[in-house]
Short mmCIF file of C-alpha atoms in Angstrom, two decimals:
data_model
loop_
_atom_site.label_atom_id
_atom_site.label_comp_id
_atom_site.label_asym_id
_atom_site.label_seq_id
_atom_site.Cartn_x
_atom_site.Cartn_y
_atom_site.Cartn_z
CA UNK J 1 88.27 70.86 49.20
CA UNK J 2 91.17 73.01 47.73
CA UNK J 3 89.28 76.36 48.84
CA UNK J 4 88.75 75.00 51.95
CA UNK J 5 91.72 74.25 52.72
CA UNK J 6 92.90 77.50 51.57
CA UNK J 7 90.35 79.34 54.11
CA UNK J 8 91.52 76.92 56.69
CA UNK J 9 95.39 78.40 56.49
CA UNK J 10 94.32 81.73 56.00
CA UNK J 11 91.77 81.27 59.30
CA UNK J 12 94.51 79.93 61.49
CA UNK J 13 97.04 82.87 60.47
CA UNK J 14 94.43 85.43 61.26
CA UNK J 15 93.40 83.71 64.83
CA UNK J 16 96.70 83.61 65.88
CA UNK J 17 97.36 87.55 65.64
CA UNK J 18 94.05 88.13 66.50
CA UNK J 19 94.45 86.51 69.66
CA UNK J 20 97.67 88.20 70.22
CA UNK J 21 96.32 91.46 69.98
CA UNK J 22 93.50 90.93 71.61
CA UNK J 23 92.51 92.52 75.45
CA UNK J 24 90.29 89.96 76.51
CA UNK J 25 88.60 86.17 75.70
CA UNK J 26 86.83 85.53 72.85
CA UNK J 27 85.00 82.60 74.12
CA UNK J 28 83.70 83.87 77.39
CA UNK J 29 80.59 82.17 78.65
CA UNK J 30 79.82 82.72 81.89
CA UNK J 31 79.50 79.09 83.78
CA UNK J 32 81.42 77.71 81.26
CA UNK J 33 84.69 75.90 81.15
CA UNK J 34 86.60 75.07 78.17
CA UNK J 35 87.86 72.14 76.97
CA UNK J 36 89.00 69.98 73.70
CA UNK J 37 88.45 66.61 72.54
CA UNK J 38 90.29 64.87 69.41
CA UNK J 39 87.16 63.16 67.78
CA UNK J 40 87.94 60.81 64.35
CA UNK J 41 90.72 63.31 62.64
CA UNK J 42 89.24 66.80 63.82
CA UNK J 43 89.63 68.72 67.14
CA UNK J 44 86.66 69.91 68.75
CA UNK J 45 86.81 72.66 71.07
CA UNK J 46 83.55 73.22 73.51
CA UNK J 47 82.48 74.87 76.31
CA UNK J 48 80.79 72.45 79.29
CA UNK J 49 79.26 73.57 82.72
CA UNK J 50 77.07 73.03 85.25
CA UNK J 51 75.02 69.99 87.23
CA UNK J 52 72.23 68.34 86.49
CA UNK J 53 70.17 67.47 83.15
CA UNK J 54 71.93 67.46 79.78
CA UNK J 55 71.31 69.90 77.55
CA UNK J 56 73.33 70.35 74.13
CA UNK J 57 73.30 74.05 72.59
CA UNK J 58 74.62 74.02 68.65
CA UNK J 59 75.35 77.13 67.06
CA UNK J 60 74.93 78.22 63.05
CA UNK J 61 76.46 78.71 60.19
CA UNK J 62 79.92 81.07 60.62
CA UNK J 63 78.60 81.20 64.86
CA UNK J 64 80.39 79.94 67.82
CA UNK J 65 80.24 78.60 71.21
CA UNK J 66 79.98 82.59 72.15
CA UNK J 67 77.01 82.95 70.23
CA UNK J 68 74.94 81.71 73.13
CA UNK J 69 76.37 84.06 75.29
CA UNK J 70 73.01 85.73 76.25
CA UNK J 71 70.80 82.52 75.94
CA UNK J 72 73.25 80.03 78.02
CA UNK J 73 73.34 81.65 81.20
CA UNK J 74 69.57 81.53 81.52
CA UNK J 75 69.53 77.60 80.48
CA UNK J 76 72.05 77.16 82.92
CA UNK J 77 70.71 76.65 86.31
CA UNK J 78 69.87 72.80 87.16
CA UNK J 79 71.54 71.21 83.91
CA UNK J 80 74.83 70.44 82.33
CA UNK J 81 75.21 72.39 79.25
CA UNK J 82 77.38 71.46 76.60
CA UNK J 83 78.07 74.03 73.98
CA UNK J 84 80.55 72.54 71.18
CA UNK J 85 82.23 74.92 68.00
CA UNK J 86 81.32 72.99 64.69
CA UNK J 87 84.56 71.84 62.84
CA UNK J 88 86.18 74.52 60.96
CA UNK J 89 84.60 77.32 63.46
CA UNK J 90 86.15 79.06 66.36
CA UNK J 91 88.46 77.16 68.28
CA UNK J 92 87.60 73.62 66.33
CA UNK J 93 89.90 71.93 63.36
CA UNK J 94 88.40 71.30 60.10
CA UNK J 95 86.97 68.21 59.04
CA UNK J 96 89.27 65.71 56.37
CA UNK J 97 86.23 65.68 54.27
CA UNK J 98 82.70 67.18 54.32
CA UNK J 99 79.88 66.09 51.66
CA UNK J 100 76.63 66.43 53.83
CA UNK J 101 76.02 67.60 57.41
CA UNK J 102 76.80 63.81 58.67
CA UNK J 103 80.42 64.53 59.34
CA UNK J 104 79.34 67.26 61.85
CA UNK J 105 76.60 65.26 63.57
CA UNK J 106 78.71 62.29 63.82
CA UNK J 107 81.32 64.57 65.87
CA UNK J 108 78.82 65.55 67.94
CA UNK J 109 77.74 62.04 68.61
CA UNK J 110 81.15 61.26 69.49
CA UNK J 111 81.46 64.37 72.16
CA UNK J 112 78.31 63.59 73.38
CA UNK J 113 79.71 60.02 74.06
CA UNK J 114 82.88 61.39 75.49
CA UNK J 115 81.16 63.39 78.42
CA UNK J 116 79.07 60.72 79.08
CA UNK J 117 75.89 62.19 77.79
CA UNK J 118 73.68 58.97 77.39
CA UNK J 119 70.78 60.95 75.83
CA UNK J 120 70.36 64.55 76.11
CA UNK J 121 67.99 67.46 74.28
CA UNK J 122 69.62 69.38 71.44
CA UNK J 123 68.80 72.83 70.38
CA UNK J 124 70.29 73.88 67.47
CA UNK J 125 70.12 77.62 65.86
CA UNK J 126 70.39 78.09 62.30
CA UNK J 127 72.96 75.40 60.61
CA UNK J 128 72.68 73.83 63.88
CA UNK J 129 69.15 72.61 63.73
CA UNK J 130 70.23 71.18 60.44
CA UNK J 131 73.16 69.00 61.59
CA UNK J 132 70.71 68.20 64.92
CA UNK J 133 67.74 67.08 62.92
CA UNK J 134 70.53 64.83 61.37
CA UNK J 135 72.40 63.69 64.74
CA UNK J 136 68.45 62.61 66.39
CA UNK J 137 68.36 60.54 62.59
CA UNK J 138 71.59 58.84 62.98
CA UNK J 139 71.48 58.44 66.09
CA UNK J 140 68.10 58.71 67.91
CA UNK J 141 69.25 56.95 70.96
CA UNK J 142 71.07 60.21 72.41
CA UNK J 143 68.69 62.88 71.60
CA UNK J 144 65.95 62.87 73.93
CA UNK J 145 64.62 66.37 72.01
CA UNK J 146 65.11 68.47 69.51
CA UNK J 147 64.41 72.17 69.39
CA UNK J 148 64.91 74.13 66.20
CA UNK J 149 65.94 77.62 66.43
CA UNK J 150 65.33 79.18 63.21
CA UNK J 151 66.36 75.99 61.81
CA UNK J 152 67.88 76.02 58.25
CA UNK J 153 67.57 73.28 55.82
CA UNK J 154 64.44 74.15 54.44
CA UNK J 155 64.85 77.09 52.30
CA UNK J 156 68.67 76.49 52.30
CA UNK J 157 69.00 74.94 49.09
CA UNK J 158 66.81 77.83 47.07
CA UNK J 159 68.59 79.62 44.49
CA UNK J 160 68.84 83.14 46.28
CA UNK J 161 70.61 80.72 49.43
CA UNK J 162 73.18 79.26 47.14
CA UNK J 163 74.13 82.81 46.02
CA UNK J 164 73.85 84.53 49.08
CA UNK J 165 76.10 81.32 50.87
CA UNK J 166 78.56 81.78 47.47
CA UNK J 167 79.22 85.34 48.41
CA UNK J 168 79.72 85.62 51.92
CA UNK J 169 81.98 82.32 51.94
CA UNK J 170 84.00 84.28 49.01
CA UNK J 171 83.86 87.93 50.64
CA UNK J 172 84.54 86.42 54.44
CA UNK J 173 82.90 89.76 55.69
CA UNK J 174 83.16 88.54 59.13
CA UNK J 175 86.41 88.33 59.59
CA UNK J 176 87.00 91.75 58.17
CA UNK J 177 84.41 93.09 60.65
CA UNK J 178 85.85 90.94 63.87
CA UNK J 179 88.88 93.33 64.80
CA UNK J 180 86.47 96.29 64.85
CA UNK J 181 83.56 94.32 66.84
CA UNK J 182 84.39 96.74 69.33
CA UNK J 183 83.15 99.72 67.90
CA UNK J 184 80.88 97.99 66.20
CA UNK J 185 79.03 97.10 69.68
CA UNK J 186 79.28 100.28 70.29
CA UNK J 187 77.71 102.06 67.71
CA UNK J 188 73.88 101.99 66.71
CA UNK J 189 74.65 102.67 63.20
CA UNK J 190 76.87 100.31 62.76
CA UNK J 191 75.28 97.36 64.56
CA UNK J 192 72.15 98.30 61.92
CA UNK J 193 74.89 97.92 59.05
CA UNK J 194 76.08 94.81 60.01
CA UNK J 195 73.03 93.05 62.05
CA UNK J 196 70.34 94.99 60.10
CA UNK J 197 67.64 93.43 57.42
CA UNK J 198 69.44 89.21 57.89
CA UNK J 199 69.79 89.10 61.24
CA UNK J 200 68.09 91.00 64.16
CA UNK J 201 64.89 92.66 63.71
CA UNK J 202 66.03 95.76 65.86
CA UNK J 203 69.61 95.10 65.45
CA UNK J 204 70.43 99.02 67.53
CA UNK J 205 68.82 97.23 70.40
CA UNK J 206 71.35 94.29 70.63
CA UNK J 207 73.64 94.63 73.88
CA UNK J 208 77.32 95.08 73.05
CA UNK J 209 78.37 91.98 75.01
CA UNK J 210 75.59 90.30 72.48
CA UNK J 211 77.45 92.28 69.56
CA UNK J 212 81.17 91.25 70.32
CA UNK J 213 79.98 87.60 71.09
CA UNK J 214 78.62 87.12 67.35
CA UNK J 215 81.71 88.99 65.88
CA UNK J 216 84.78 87.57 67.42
CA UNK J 217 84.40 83.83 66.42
CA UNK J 218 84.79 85.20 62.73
CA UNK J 219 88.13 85.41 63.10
CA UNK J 220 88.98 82.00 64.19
CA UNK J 221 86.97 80.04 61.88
CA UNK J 222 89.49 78.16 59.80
CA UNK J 223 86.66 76.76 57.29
CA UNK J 224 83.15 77.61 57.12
CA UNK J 225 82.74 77.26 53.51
CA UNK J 226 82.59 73.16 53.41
CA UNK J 227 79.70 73.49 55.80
CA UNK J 228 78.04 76.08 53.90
CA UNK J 229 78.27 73.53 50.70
CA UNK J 230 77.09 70.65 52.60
CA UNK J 231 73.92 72.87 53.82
CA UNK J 232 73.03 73.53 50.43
CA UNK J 233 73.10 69.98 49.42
CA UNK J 234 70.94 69.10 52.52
CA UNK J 235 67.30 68.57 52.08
CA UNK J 236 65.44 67.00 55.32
CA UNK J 237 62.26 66.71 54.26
CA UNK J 238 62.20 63.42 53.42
CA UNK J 239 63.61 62.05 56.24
CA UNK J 240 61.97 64.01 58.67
CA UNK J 241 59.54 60.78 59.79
CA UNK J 242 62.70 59.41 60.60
CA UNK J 243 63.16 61.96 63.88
CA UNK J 244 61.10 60.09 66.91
CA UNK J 245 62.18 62.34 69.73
CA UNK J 246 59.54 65.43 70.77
CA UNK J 247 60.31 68.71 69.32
CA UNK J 248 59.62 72.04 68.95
CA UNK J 249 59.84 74.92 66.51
CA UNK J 250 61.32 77.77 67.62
CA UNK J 251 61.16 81.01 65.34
CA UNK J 252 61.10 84.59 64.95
CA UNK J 253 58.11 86.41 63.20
CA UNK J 254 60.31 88.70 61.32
CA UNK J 255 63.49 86.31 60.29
CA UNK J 256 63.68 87.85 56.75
CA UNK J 257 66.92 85.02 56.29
CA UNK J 258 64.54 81.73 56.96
CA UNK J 259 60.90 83.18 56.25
CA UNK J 260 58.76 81.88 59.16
CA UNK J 261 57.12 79.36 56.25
CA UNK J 262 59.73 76.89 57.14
CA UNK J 263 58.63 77.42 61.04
CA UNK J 264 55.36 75.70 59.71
CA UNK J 265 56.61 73.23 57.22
CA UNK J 266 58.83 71.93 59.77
CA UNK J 267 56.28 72.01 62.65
CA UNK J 268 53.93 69.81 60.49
CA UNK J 269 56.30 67.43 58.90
CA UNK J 270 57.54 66.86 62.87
CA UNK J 271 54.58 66.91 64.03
CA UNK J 272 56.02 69.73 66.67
CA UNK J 273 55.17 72.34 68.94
CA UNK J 274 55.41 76.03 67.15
CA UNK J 275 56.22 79.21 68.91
CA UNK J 276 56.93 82.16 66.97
CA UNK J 277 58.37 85.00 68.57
CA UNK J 278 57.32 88.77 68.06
CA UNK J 279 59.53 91.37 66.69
CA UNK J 280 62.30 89.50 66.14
CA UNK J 281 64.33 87.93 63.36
CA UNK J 282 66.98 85.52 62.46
CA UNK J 283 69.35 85.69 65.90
CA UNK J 284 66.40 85.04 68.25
CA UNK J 285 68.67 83.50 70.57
CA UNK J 286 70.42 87.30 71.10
CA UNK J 287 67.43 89.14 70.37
CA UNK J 288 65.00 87.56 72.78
CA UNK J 289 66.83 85.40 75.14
CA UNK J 290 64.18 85.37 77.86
CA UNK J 291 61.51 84.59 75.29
CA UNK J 292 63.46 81.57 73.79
CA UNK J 293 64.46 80.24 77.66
CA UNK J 294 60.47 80.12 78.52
CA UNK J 295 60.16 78.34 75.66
CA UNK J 296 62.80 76.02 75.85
CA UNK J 297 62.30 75.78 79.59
CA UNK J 298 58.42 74.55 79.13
CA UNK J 299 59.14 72.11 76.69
CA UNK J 300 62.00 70.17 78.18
CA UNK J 301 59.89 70.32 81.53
CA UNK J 302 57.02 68.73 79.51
CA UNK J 303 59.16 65.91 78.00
CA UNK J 304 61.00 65.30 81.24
CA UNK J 305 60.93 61.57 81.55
CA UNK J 306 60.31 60.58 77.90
#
């Protein structure tokens, strides 16, 4: 945990002065309040708003809360949505220890507990759908349904993952980019540079709220890296029988970071829905909003009840 650790002291150092500097909130969500919870040794923050049926939204791998900025809004009306940061992202504290994803799904257990979510659907993007397929394992009495937004796990462990995982956690080139996520949003080129060939399939076409909202948490996350470790380590197949809540498979057609393969290996082993999304890649939940709220939208209506 040494370089952890490390990142975590060099992460709070640069959040600080980046939040002095900056001109406005990094963790704007509209219908969204914010709030912290002290859960087992690590502060959580989250986001939580609006009435009516739970829903928990779980971002990826070096995301935050932000990251749903587009998405959330469109989920919002007639449910309670509860958005937490993963520990050692954004606003949150890192964990003590992290071997597998189990430390992250049991904090989200506990939050869930906190607000007084009995049993609610989780949709979890990237990362997310990883520690989610683990928090509906551990603890299957409060997830209600599971929706897996380009849902790692899968091909996470590959060779090419590990390497590609090793460098970024090493490089950090997120929070180099954050300061300048201004002109980044601003700037076709650059969103191409940055977005292009891992993450959106037409990243020019990404709205610069959309842009900004992926780039700022970078700069607060105080350790990424033990998560990124603990993905690679994580293999659900085999407990994948163990999930008994509905679920669907949520994917874009051209995610060149999780090929669309896992889409139908998951799909099968959870004997989900599939809907694969057209002309879009890895950060469906910014690329196609609308298409990913239909989708959502028609499965939690179909599962109402169960």
């Amino acid at each position: 945990m040494t370089d952890a650790k490390e990142d975590g002291r060099v992460g709070e150092a640069a959040a600080s002065s980046y939040c002095r500097h900056s001109k406005q909130r990094l963790d704007e969500v509209p219908g969204l309040d914010e709030r912290y919870a002290e859960l087992r040794g690590c502060r959580l923050r989250y986001l939580v708003g609006g009435e009516g049926e739970p829903l928990v939204l779980v971002h990826g791998l070096g995301g935050a809360a932000a990251n749903w900025l587009a998405l959330a809004p469109l989920l919002l009306p007639g449910r309670r949505l509860l958005v937490p940061e993963l520990p050692g992202h954004g606003g949150s504290s890192p964990l003590p220890a992290a071997p597998s994803l189990n430390p992250y799904a049991d904090r989200i257990s506990l939050l869930l507990e906190r607000e007084g979510l009995a049993r609610a659907p989780v949709v979890g993007h990237s990362l997310g759908g990883a520690i989610a397929l683990r928090l509906a394992i551990r603890r299957p009495e409060l997830v209600s349904g599971l929706v897996l937004a380009a849902g790692a796990g899968i091909s996470s462990g590959t060779r090419n993952a590990r390497y590609a995982l090793t460098i970024t956690g090493l490089l950090k080139p997120g929070r180099k980019i954050a300061p300048h996520r201004a002109r980044v949003a601003r700037s076709r080129l650059l969103k191409r540079l940055v977005f292009g060939r891992w993450g959106a399939a037409d990243p020019s076409a990404l709205p610069p709220e959309v842009v900004e909202a992926f780039l700022a948490g970078p700069a607060l996350h105080s350790d990424t890296v033990s998560a990124a470790k603990a993905l690679v380590r994580d293999d659900p197949r085999s407990d994948l029988d163990r999930v008994r809540c509905p679920a669907l498979v949520l994917w874009g057609a051209r995610d060149n970071q999780l090929p669309v393969g896992d889409a139908f290996d998951y799909a099968r082993r959870l004997r989900a829905r599939l809907r694969v999304i057209a002309d879009c890649g890895h950060l469906l939940i910014a690329e196609r909003p609308e298409a990913c709220a239909d989708a959502i939208d028609s499965f939690l209506k179909s599962n109402a009840g169960s």
